């Protein structure tokens, strides 16, 4: 069966290359090529790039808790080569076969209270599983929104919008450069996806949909999901840890960019000192804000964690990349969580 | 590189600018030739970042002469690259209007040589290298041109989690933490450098096997620090030699933001050894450090890390020369000194030899200095300080000198 599928894929590929640039299906040759193509449409990941309609075999997905990136709306797609499937993992990122592509498009609207009205795309980032590991490629959309152009050096975009809470924003939105992709996606010497873990994906039948599409194998009967961070009906501690997991732990982990801080913020971290309880900073510099400990239970205003989340100054602000304005909702959540901790 | 980037054509004018303009007369003429410096025209930050991303292993990127305003942090993640300017005072990367990133330049690849340029006024750290083995920092200047200020970045030169680190002939001024900071690393040489007006001049922290020599540490809050801290992935720092350094007039006020460990460094200290093992301080010249020339101390805050030993151990002090100093002790040393008449001798030990509920442990402090060199132990026993328990003594401890570690040899130092 799988051999047949593979054969079909090969034939299809052949047919596609013969047909030249009218490719409407993901082109594995382009996906696995050593150097990235100059424009996004070359991958064949979209049936129609201008209207962002995914190609056949390319599936939309979402995360229970997305990383905050200046209120950008995010549209995620996943492609796994036909005849292959990702392997389920209960804590780490699923194991994706070579040729898999994760696509994330960042979009804004004039007013993010209605993010679909007048929406336009700022950038699309690709994570591609090449034969020798994952690689990250940023593409910036052109003004006509007809295609996106490979932009390895990154870019700053001046964006005016209104936040979901109605606050007018003038963003200095940062399209990360290719190295900055690695800052967040680092796993030891390699780079790796962040989002596609079971606990981030398991909601609204999403994993079942992946299985039916043949994208994922090995899913157990029951999968533990994290709570949506802003669902007050769920336990506060689990919501805060889920938020920190998605927004911080990609760097703040043993093999991440912030490993040397000794502050590790994955939802699965069990050591109190490692998640910052009464922990003194190491290399915070003025990021300490004159405060002595990362988290002071019961005292959010004495906690460096909250201070750095609430800053937009380079050298102080956390995360270091991808945020130029504050997210009041996130600040309120972490403030409530630290405030509710029992004082030592 | 040029051909590839140029082929993108209009796709990325940013890149094309960088890669195409410093064109050689005939690209096909020679395979090996000195590379031309990057173009100074246009958006230099974009040009340089594009070159750093497109670099091939082994490539040299030359920076042109001039002062360049950069608005974002730079990063290098290609092995074997040399990034070289026209000179410490000729190629200046100024980050005063930086909008993002935690440092001016971040290196995450191995076998990288950085030389002959300056980095100024970064919002966070100056130049950081993380997990970057065989790194060389050579003839670089990192400074905050407004002088000591709490708002300056923390570290000037900042290798961390690396093996084989060489820092030589660099100058760092006005870092709000340490000018040269080497953390969680092993096999380290810091030499022939000048650090001034920083909170800490040079700091070796949670690291193994370091030689620090031939440096001038002056006008910092504290000159040279060897620390070990708890709750970090790499701890148990040991085997550092500090020799042939000029450690003078480190009397700048402490301008580190509170909360950082160096914020507790008393202004006017020459060398501080805290919670580290097998440290040898010899043949240095100390002069005019107003608190104490050498301060030996335990880590003083509560901790939960079970692997951690907060005591300094196996310390050897020998053959240093000591000028005036200790005449005006500052910070936490001020009240202790006040209880002893207001002045301190050249060598000061907190006299802490236990922590928690534990028994006293041997510290093995060997002082082999000229007879006139003063010593005092506060005899604190443990932290937190209980003034009543203080038992000062000027008797030099009779430690057995620990065997001195062999000189550090870095296979890449001659590059």
XYZ file of C-alpha atoms in Angstrom:
759
model
C 0.000 0.000 0.000
C 2.618 2.463 1.080
C 4.833 1.392 -1.780
C 1.998 2.123 -4.193
C 1.463 5.488 -2.632
C 5.147 6.185 -2.914
C 5.111 5.185 -6.554
C 2.137 7.439 -7.136
C 4.016 10.279 -5.484
C 7.016 9.671 -7.685
C 4.907 9.635 -10.823
C 3.201 12.752 -9.685
C 6.475 14.466 -9.063
C 7.647 13.520 -12.488
C 4.456 14.813 -13.984
C 4.768 18.015 -12.078
C 8.342 18.691 -13.064
C 7.368 18.069 -16.649
C 4.569 20.561 -16.294
C 7.087 23.179 -15.201
C 6.085 26.111 -13.047
C 2.363 25.401 -12.922
C 3.001 23.103 -9.988
C 0.041 22.998 -7.661
C 1.420 20.354 -5.360
C 4.345 20.467 -3.001
C 7.507 19.976 -5.016
C 9.852 17.698 -3.069
C 12.749 18.601 -5.308
C 12.404 22.236 -4.318
C 11.660 21.357 -0.706
C 14.777 19.230 -0.382
C 17.076 21.345 -2.547
C 20.242 22.584 -0.878
C 19.349 26.239 -1.356
C 15.904 27.741 -0.916
C 14.037 29.115 -3.942
C 13.688 32.900 -4.248
C 9.913 32.966 -3.866
C 7.410 31.063 -1.747
C 5.243 29.987 -4.687
C 8.100 27.818 -6.002
C 7.479 25.222 -3.291
C 4.006 24.365 -4.560
C 2.667 24.447 -1.016
C -0.264 26.593 -2.134
C -2.829 25.830 -4.803
C -3.119 29.561 -5.110
C -0.474 31.599 -3.334
C -2.176 34.969 -3.727
C -5.308 33.754 -1.963
C -3.327 31.458 0.366
C -5.262 28.337 -0.582
C -3.150 25.350 0.441
C -2.253 22.731 -2.117
C -3.616 19.235 -1.861
C -1.877 17.326 0.901
C -1.095 20.518 2.823
C -3.216 20.733 5.961
C -4.073 23.681 8.201
C -3.522 23.209 11.931
C -3.372 25.312 15.058
C -1.968 25.308 18.595
C -3.939 25.490 21.818
C -1.654 28.306 22.954
C 0.211 30.219 20.280
C 3.402 32.199 20.926
C 2.620 35.898 21.287
C 4.145 37.800 18.342
C 2.963 41.405 18.468
C -0.691 40.318 18.068
C -0.024 38.850 14.607
C -2.603 36.352 13.402
C -0.911 33.092 12.514
C -1.940 30.578 9.904
C -0.194 27.243 10.105
C 0.052 24.513 7.540
C 1.721 21.153 7.617
C 2.913 19.013 4.755
C 4.182 15.466 5.192
C 5.259 13.697 2.006
C 2.669 11.314 0.690
C 3.062 7.777 1.945
C 4.923 8.887 5.023
C 3.731 9.959 8.459
C 5.016 11.693 11.551
C 5.468 9.525 14.649
C 3.607 10.509 17.802
C 5.574 11.436 20.942
C 3.921 12.184 24.257
C 6.313 14.943 25.390
C 8.627 16.010 22.574
C 7.985 17.281 19.078
C 6.607 14.558 16.819
C 9.184 12.826 14.693
C 8.558 14.059 11.149
C 9.861 12.313 8.037
C 12.345 14.014 5.727
C 10.517 16.268 3.296
C 8.021 17.525 5.882
C 7.317 21.251 5.871
C 5.804 23.422 8.587
C 4.437 26.679 7.222
C 3.570 29.652 9.382
C 2.140 32.829 7.907
C 1.962 35.987 10.018
C -0.871 38.336 9.114
C -2.237 41.643 10.304
C -5.471 43.543 9.768
C -6.063 47.260 10.310
C -7.977 46.288 13.439
C -7.069 43.003 15.129
C -10.474 42.896 16.803
C -11.637 41.654 13.398
C -8.468 40.013 12.107
C -10.019 38.835 8.828
C -11.167 42.246 7.652
C -8.620 43.748 5.326
C -6.045 41.213 6.457
C -2.679 41.126 4.750
C 0.266 38.829 5.143
C 3.564 40.100 6.527
C 5.754 37.024 6.350
C 5.752 33.273 5.982
C 8.303 31.126 7.746
C 9.100 27.611 6.615
C 10.666 24.860 8.635
C 11.771 22.092 6.338
C 13.017 18.686 7.368
C 15.924 18.195 4.981
C 17.938 15.004 4.719
C 20.469 16.373 7.243
C 18.066 18.034 9.665
C 15.637 20.901 9.902
C 16.253 24.224 8.181
C 14.393 27.519 8.573
C 13.623 29.988 5.811
C 11.869 33.344 6.185
C 9.861 34.851 3.298
C 8.473 38.391 3.270
C 5.275 39.117 1.319
C 5.318 41.644 -1.474
C 3.047 44.654 -1.412
C 0.600 43.182 -3.910
C 0.346 40.046 -1.752
C 0.957 37.906 -4.817
C 4.021 36.116 -3.485
C 6.621 36.198 -0.731
C 10.341 36.702 -1.265
C 13.168 34.857 0.510
C 14.607 37.278 3.093
C 17.413 35.605 5.036
C 18.634 38.912 6.528
C 15.306 39.688 8.148
C 13.572 43.026 8.111
C 11.745 45.542 10.287
C 8.204 46.381 9.177
C 6.353 49.477 10.358
C 2.814 48.283 11.039
C -0.106 50.258 12.388
C -2.988 48.308 13.786
C -5.407 48.143 16.682
C -4.857 45.462 19.303
C -7.530 42.883 20.189
C -8.303 45.012 23.240
C -8.780 48.145 21.137
C -5.455 49.847 21.761
C -3.896 51.612 18.741
C -0.449 50.143 18.052
C 2.518 51.309 16.048
C 4.614 48.211 15.694
C 8.241 47.907 14.697
C 7.512 44.356 13.697
C 10.601 42.230 13.280
C 10.904 39.600 10.594
C 13.689 37.497 12.092
C 16.778 36.742 10.084
C 17.714 33.170 9.381
C 20.047 32.943 12.380
C 17.378 34.327 14.666
C 15.137 31.493 13.516
C 17.673 29.226 15.154
C 17.768 31.255 18.361
C 14.268 30.022 19.137
C 14.347 26.733 17.258
C 17.639 25.504 18.719
C 17.897 21.978 20.048
C 21.542 21.376 20.890
C 23.492 21.809 17.657
C 20.406 21.367 15.528
C 17.212 23.218 14.924
C 13.797 21.715 15.557
C 10.125 22.617 15.405
C 8.537 23.935 18.610
C 4.791 23.763 18.189
C 3.871 20.274 17.034
C 3.884 18.516 20.379
C 0.962 16.454 21.554
C 0.078 18.722 24.458
C -0.068 21.814 22.205
C -2.147 20.189 19.466
C -4.647 17.937 21.212
C -7.874 19.864 20.957
C -10.992 19.955 18.824
C -10.235 16.591 17.261
C -7.057 17.876 15.635
C -4.926 14.784 16.242
C -7.685 12.542 14.873
C -7.761 14.718 11.783
C -3.979 14.318 11.388
C -4.318 10.555 11.717
C -7.145 10.363 9.163
C -5.077 12.416 6.741
C -2.210 9.968 7.174
C -0.019 12.735 8.592
C 0.495 11.170 12.019
C 0.868 7.637 13.384
C 1.060 6.034 16.777
C -1.427 8.225 18.635
C -2.568 6.578 21.883
C -6.202 6.480 22.963
C -5.864 9.319 25.370
C -3.601 12.323 24.996
C -3.042 14.871 27.713
C -3.611 18.398 26.444
C -2.556 21.639 28.039
C -5.330 24.085 28.970
C -5.946 27.213 26.939
C -4.002 29.803 28.950
C -6.864 32.284 29.050
C -9.690 29.919 29.939
C -10.533 30.915 33.525
C -12.410 27.653 34.069
C -9.061 25.799 33.993
C -6.551 25.685 36.880
C -4.393 28.814 37.093
C -1.096 27.001 37.622
C -1.518 24.776 34.590
C -2.531 27.750 32.453
C 0.498 29.817 33.496
C 2.875 26.908 32.944
C 1.323 26.262 29.531
C 1.834 29.925 28.639
C 5.484 29.879 29.785
C 6.020 26.622 27.936
C 4.947 28.087 24.605
C 6.378 31.578 25.028
C 9.651 30.934 26.862
C 10.705 27.284 26.985
C 11.937 27.098 23.386
C 15.020 29.051 24.614
C 14.741 28.376 28.341
C 15.523 24.660 28.284
C 18.579 22.454 28.720
C 19.549 22.510 25.028
C 18.086 25.893 24.121
C 19.577 29.323 23.508
C 19.072 30.371 27.131
C 20.406 27.136 28.647
C 23.156 29.018 30.478
C 20.605 30.967 32.520
C 19.655 27.786 34.372
C 16.067 29.019 34.083
C 14.130 26.310 32.332
C 10.470 26.967 31.755
C 9.013 23.901 30.073
C 5.651 22.803 31.461
C 7.316 19.485 32.284
C 10.093 21.052 34.427
C 9.720 19.920 38.030
C 12.473 21.812 39.884
C 11.276 24.949 41.633
C 14.681 26.637 41.335
C 14.786 25.938 37.610
C 11.440 27.557 36.951
C 12.723 30.566 38.852
C 11.294 30.262 42.358
C 13.569 32.459 44.507
C 16.280 32.011 41.871
C 18.889 34.747 41.545
C 19.672 35.970 38.042
C 23.001 35.074 36.450
C 23.543 37.287 33.431
C 20.491 39.511 33.528
C 22.339 42.825 33.674
C 19.862 45.657 33.685
C 17.249 43.027 32.831
C 17.049 42.455 36.564
C 15.261 45.770 36.943
C 16.910 46.065 40.334
C 15.062 42.960 41.524
C 16.781 40.067 43.239
C 14.867 36.967 42.176
C 13.185 35.558 39.097
C 9.946 34.651 40.862
C 9.131 35.828 44.366
C 6.058 33.823 45.367
C 3.167 36.107 46.207
C 4.957 39.208 44.949
C 4.708 39.671 41.174
C 6.171 43.180 41.334
C 9.337 41.817 42.939
C 9.696 39.131 40.255
C 12.186 39.607 37.425
C 10.123 37.273 35.223
C 7.207 39.685 35.115
C 9.467 42.744 34.885
C 11.108 41.449 31.711
C 7.782 40.338 30.215
C 6.458 43.855 30.768
C 9.404 45.627 29.113
C 9.784 46.450 25.433
C 13.373 47.638 25.747
C 16.022 45.634 23.936
C 18.367 44.087 26.495
C 15.539 43.886 29.017
C 12.514 42.588 27.111
C 11.765 38.869 27.078
C 11.437 37.098 24.768
C 14.394 38.815 23.087
C 12.922 38.255 19.658
C 9.463 38.612 18.173
C 7.878 41.015 20.615
C 7.992 44.816 20.339
C 4.798 45.542 22.301
C 3.314 44.135 25.489
C 0.487 41.666 25.739
C -1.738 42.826 28.608
C -3.567 39.500 28.761
C -0.344 37.521 29.244
C 0.941 39.963 31.844
C -2.313 39.651 33.785
C -2.068 35.856 33.719
C 1.510 35.671 35.016
C 0.800 38.389 37.581
C -2.174 36.426 38.876
C -0.164 33.201 38.973
C 2.781 34.648 40.929
C 0.415 36.614 43.160
C -1.472 33.446 44.065
C 1.667 31.546 45.078
C 2.116 31.025 48.770
C 4.768 33.284 50.210
C 7.718 31.300 51.503
C 28.776 33.965 -2.467
C 28.425 36.948 -4.754
C 27.132 34.964 -7.657
C 24.561 33.184 -5.605
C 23.228 36.281 -3.906
C 23.244 38.321 -7.078
C 21.236 35.637 -8.807
C 18.389 36.474 -6.495
C 18.303 39.768 -8.326
C 15.567 42.144 -7.360
C 14.325 39.613 -4.873
C 16.473 41.045 -2.161
C 18.018 44.385 -2.840
C 19.379 44.404 0.666
C 21.494 41.414 -0.085
C 22.480 42.477 -3.529
C 23.834 45.714 -2.164
C 26.056 43.895 0.251
C 27.258 41.143 -1.944
C 27.526 42.866 -5.286
C 29.038 46.253 -4.704
C 32.480 45.265 -3.424
C 33.035 43.556 -6.756
C 36.488 42.515 -7.804
C 37.498 43.660 -11.283
C 37.368 40.191 -12.756
C 35.561 37.606 -10.645
C 36.817 34.730 -12.771
C 40.465 35.758 -12.547
C 41.517 34.168 -9.275
C 40.140 31.612 -6.930
C 42.262 32.673 -3.987
C 42.538 36.388 -3.426
C 42.125 38.725 -0.536
C 38.433 39.403 -0.149
C 37.276 42.973 -0.571
C 35.677 44.621 2.426
C 31.913 44.804 2.491
C 30.449 47.915 0.961
C 29.948 50.781 3.376
C 27.118 52.148 1.239
C 23.432 51.620 1.898
C 22.016 49.788 4.913
C 25.263 48.462 6.372
C 23.536 46.390 9.055
C 21.561 44.508 6.415
C 24.654 44.106 4.246
C 26.680 42.697 7.117
C 23.944 40.406 8.401
C 23.389 39.065 4.895
C 27.110 38.373 4.568
C 27.174 36.618 7.948
C 24.312 34.367 6.875
C 25.660 33.634 3.410
C 29.238 33.005 4.589
C 30.755 29.647 3.771
C 32.879 27.788 6.315
C 36.416 29.126 6.250
C 35.417 32.428 4.699
C 36.808 35.797 5.793
C 34.436 38.746 5.943
C 36.212 42.088 5.935
C 34.539 45.121 7.462
C 35.274 48.501 5.937
C 36.666 51.423 7.863
C 34.092 53.774 9.334
C 31.470 54.177 12.019
C 28.236 52.348 11.297
C 24.911 52.742 13.066
C 23.191 49.397 13.509
C 19.556 49.034 14.470
C 19.444 45.295 15.172
C 21.665 42.683 16.712
C 23.941 40.703 14.388
C 24.500 36.978 14.465
C 26.916 34.435 13.012
C 26.200 30.718 12.850
C 28.718 29.438 10.280
C 31.797 27.511 11.409
C 35.297 28.730 10.664
C 34.457 32.301 9.718
C 36.820 35.211 10.301
C 35.183 38.584 10.847
C 37.809 41.268 10.595
C 37.660 45.045 10.595
C 40.181 47.737 9.733
C 41.217 48.210 13.359
C 39.881 48.599 16.862
C 39.488 52.335 16.325
C 38.775 52.261 12.603
C 35.772 49.981 12.181
C 33.121 50.874 14.716
C 29.740 49.202 14.963
C 27.515 51.490 17.003
C 24.292 50.076 18.415
C 22.980 53.217 20.137
C 19.723 52.963 18.173
C 19.363 49.190 18.508
C 15.735 48.013 18.353
C 16.090 44.360 19.200
C 18.214 41.370 20.249
C 20.009 40.749 23.524
C 23.486 41.655 22.262
C 25.330 43.452 19.452
C 26.854 40.344 17.902
C 26.008 36.741 18.736
C 28.258 33.892 17.579
C 26.907 30.342 17.826
C 29.353 28.483 15.559
C 32.816 27.016 16.178
C 36.298 28.130 15.043
C 35.368 31.779 14.664
C 37.926 34.605 14.752
C 36.733 38.112 15.552
C 39.306 40.863 15.220
C 40.116 44.495 14.577
C 36.804 46.186 15.166
C 34.805 47.887 17.896
C 31.279 47.411 19.189
C 29.692 50.320 20.995
C 26.640 51.175 23.026
C 24.720 47.930 22.716
C 21.432 47.728 24.633
C 22.325 44.355 26.089
C 25.658 42.525 25.978
C 28.369 43.575 23.520
C 29.654 40.426 21.803
C 28.374 37.063 22.988
C 29.442 33.622 21.864
C 27.466 30.652 23.078
C 28.404 27.042 22.533
C 31.131 28.401 20.230
C 34.282 26.302 20.597
C 37.724 27.618 19.544
C 36.501 31.194 19.531
C 39.046 34.006 19.330
C 38.369 37.582 20.380
C 41.422 39.593 19.271
C 42.109 43.328 19.057
C 38.503 44.278 19.733
C 37.068 47.193 21.645
C 33.689 46.980 23.324
C 32.516 50.068 25.111
C 29.660 52.203 26.300
C 30.836 55.643 25.411
C 28.857 57.474 28.091
C 30.978 55.868 30.814
C 29.678 53.956 33.830
C 25.860 53.872 33.821
C 23.279 51.424 35.178
C 21.613 51.434 31.744
C 24.710 50.048 29.983
C 24.718 46.462 28.782
C 25.857 43.737 31.152
C 28.847 42.060 29.520
C 31.299 43.398 26.950
C 32.994 40.216 25.748
C 30.837 37.242 26.700
C 31.821 33.688 25.754
C 29.615 31.127 27.479
C 29.205 27.332 27.338
C 32.293 27.009 25.150
C 35.532 25.028 24.981
C 38.860 26.627 24.044
C 38.270 30.328 24.466
C 40.922 32.920 23.624
C 40.448 36.583 24.482
C 43.481 38.747 23.777
C 44.326 42.390 23.257
C 40.758 43.509 23.741
C 39.637 46.661 25.491
C 36.330 46.835 27.325
C 34.927 49.920 29.019
C 31.865 50.645 31.119
C 30.035 47.302 31.128
C 27.419 47.321 33.890
C 28.398 43.775 34.867
C 31.718 42.364 33.620
C 33.943 43.742 30.865
C 35.227 40.290 29.932
C 33.014 37.502 31.256
C 33.721 33.842 30.607
C 30.975 31.575 31.921
C 30.335 27.828 32.029
C 33.325 27.184 29.789
C 36.609 25.293 29.835
C 40.154 25.862 28.573
C 40.319 29.604 28.605
C 42.965 32.262 28.113
C 42.276 35.931 28.763
C 45.451 37.934 28.175
C 47.007 41.258 27.302
C 43.705 43.065 27.526
C 42.596 46.308 29.124
C 39.411 46.462 31.164
C 38.393 49.734 32.745
C 35.368 51.486 34.186
C 33.388 48.241 34.289
C 31.736 46.884 37.411
C 33.871 43.739 37.147
C 36.904 43.998 34.912
C 37.317 40.290 34.146
C 35.098 37.539 35.511
C 35.651 33.799 35.209
C 32.505 32.056 36.416
C 31.492 28.397 36.689
C 34.422 27.568 34.438
C 37.331 25.150 34.425
C 40.975 25.707 33.503
C 41.547 29.369 32.855
C 44.708 31.468 32.584
C 44.265 35.198 33.073
C 47.510 37.108 32.546
C 49.141 40.222 31.222
C 45.973 42.253 31.599
C 45.427 45.718 32.961
C 42.369 45.878 35.205
C 41.995 49.460 36.359
C 39.245 51.778 37.447
C 36.668 49.034 37.651
C 34.535 48.417 40.743
C 36.352 45.093 41.150
C 39.340 44.093 39.023
C 39.327 40.317 38.439
C 36.664 37.943 39.790
C 36.669 34.155 39.951
C 33.223 32.955 40.982
C 31.139 29.830 41.140
C 27.340 30.093 41.395
C 24.642 27.528 42.224
C 21.679 26.382 40.130
C 23.444 26.557 36.784
C 23.858 23.763 34.235
C 27.657 23.906 34.654
C 29.057 24.405 38.127
C 32.030 23.343 40.208
C 34.331 25.982 38.716
C 38.010 25.233 39.333
C 41.612 25.615 38.263
C 42.198 29.235 37.371
C 45.534 31.043 37.376
C 45.680 34.822 37.635
C 49.185 36.179 37.110
C 51.227 39.078 35.781
C 48.288 41.437 35.798
C 48.188 45.121 36.762
C 45.230 45.393 39.135
C 45.062 49.006 40.129
C 42.705 51.712 41.308
C 39.551 49.667 40.950
C 37.594 52.283 42.830
C 34.725 53.072 40.446
C 31.343 53.158 42.166
C 29.307 49.984 41.776
C 26.820 50.762 39.002
C 25.491 47.233 38.461
C 21.696 46.984 38.528
C 20.648 45.496 41.864
C 19.848 41.800 41.812
C 22.963 40.850 39.867
C 25.687 39.049 41.786
C 28.270 41.736 40.986
C 26.014 44.405 42.485
C 27.437 43.267 45.822
C 31.073 43.749 44.796
C 32.533 46.441 47.063
C 34.016 49.308 45.103
C 37.771 49.156 45.513
C 38.486 45.423 45.301
C 41.331 43.993 43.240
C 40.664 40.239 43.024
C 37.679 38.360 44.437
C 37.638 34.594 44.656
C 34.224 33.237 45.602
C 33.177 29.620 45.944
C 35.737 28.407 43.436
C 38.398 25.718 43.788
C 42.099 25.617 42.996
C 42.724 29.252 42.192
C 46.292 30.579 42.005
C 46.954 34.308 42.199
C 50.613 35.221 41.726
C 53.057 37.782 40.357
C 50.362 40.444 40.029
C 50.763 44.088 40.925
C 48.033 45.481 43.174
C 47.834 49.155 43.937
C 45.354 51.689 45.265
C 42.337 49.423 45.563
C 40.532 51.201 48.366
C 38.555 48.280 49.896
C 40.921 45.311 49.648
C 43.419 44.031 47.125
C 42.288 40.422 47.490
C 38.928 39.296 48.871
C 38.306 35.608 49.446
C 34.753 34.676 50.234
C 31.964 32.147 50.331
C 28.755 32.462 48.316
C 26.511 34.232 50.794
C 22.930 33.676 49.607
C 20.620 30.735 50.304
C 20.605 28.018 47.634
C 18.981 24.658 46.973
C 21.501 23.129 44.535
C 22.729 19.948 46.220
C 25.834 19.681 44.026
C 27.015 23.106 45.065
C 29.856 23.954 47.459
C 29.756 27.656 48.362
C 33.250 27.768 49.890
C 36.454 28.907 48.207
C 38.921 26.023 48.399
C 42.562 25.377 47.593
C 43.549 28.968 47.009
C 47.166 30.017 46.613
C 48.306 33.632 46.915
C 52.001 34.152 46.279
C 54.602 36.610 45.119
C 52.234 39.471 44.375
C 53.226 43.071 45.002
C 50.852 45.201 46.985
C 50.848 48.995 47.083
C 48.602 51.228 49.116
C 44.991 50.140 49.544
C 42.307 49.037 51.959
C 42.210 52.587 53.254
C 38.532 53.262 52.573
C 36.513 50.021 52.478
C 33.171 50.201 50.667
C 29.947 48.257 50.398
C 29.500 45.228 52.650
C 33.132 45.588 53.738
C 32.538 49.021 55.235
C 30.703 47.974 58.419
C 33.054 45.019 58.966
C 36.075 47.237 58.539
C 34.524 49.854 60.806
C 34.423 47.295 63.593
C 38.174 46.803 63.056
C 39.287 50.397 62.981
C 38.157 51.383 59.494
C 40.960 49.971 57.342
C 41.680 46.591 55.846
C 44.913 44.794 55.007
C 45.830 43.588 51.515
C 44.211 40.170 51.860
C 40.757 39.704 53.348
C 38.940 36.423 53.962
C 35.371 36.287 55.245
C 36.353 33.327 57.402
C 33.326 31.312 56.332
C 33.927 27.570 56.404
C 30.454 26.025 56.608
C 26.916 26.443 55.375
C 23.444 25.248 56.263
C 23.530 22.722 59.056
C 26.902 21.368 57.965
C 30.184 21.061 59.835
C 33.175 23.304 59.205
C 35.185 22.224 56.164
C 38.815 22.789 55.221
C 39.225 25.780 52.954
C 42.964 25.365 52.445
C 44.030 28.905 51.896
C 47.777 29.268 51.318
C 49.226 32.776 51.658
C 52.841 32.894 50.567
C 53.472 36.586 50.433
C 56.161 38.859 51.822
C 55.948 39.045 55.619
C 54.728 42.647 55.613
C 51.661 41.841 53.492
C 48.659 42.081 55.783
C 45.941 39.485 56.174
C 42.678 39.331 58.026
C 39.932 36.799 58.458
C 36.618 38.140 59.708
C 35.968 34.710 61.162
C 32.309 34.860 60.210
C 31.912 31.079 60.238
C 28.822 31.115 58.061
C 26.232 33.279 56.331
C 24.084 35.148 57.043
C 26.406 37.367 59.056
C 25.916 37.439 62.783
C 28.003 40.305 64.126
C 28.243 38.649 67.523
C 29.804 35.548 65.978
C 32.499 37.526 64.173
C 35.956 36.356 65.292
C 38.574 38.387 63.439
C 42.132 37.127 63.205
C 45.220 38.403 61.442
C 46.974 35.037 61.580
C 47.636 33.766 58.114
C 46.050 30.366 57.559
C 48.642 27.645 57.192
C 47.238 25.959 54.131
C 49.167 23.518 52.006
C 49.580 25.059 48.568
C 47.505 23.155 46.051
C 49.373 21.925 42.994
C 49.308 24.576 40.332
C 47.458 23.624 37.158
C 49.521 23.381 33.989
C 49.540 26.339 31.620
C 46.557 26.391 29.306
C 47.410 25.430 25.762
C 44.935 26.382 23.093
C 45.482 24.540 19.823
C 43.883 27.338 17.836
C 45.746 30.272 19.416
C 48.176 30.814 16.527
C 45.479 31.241 13.939
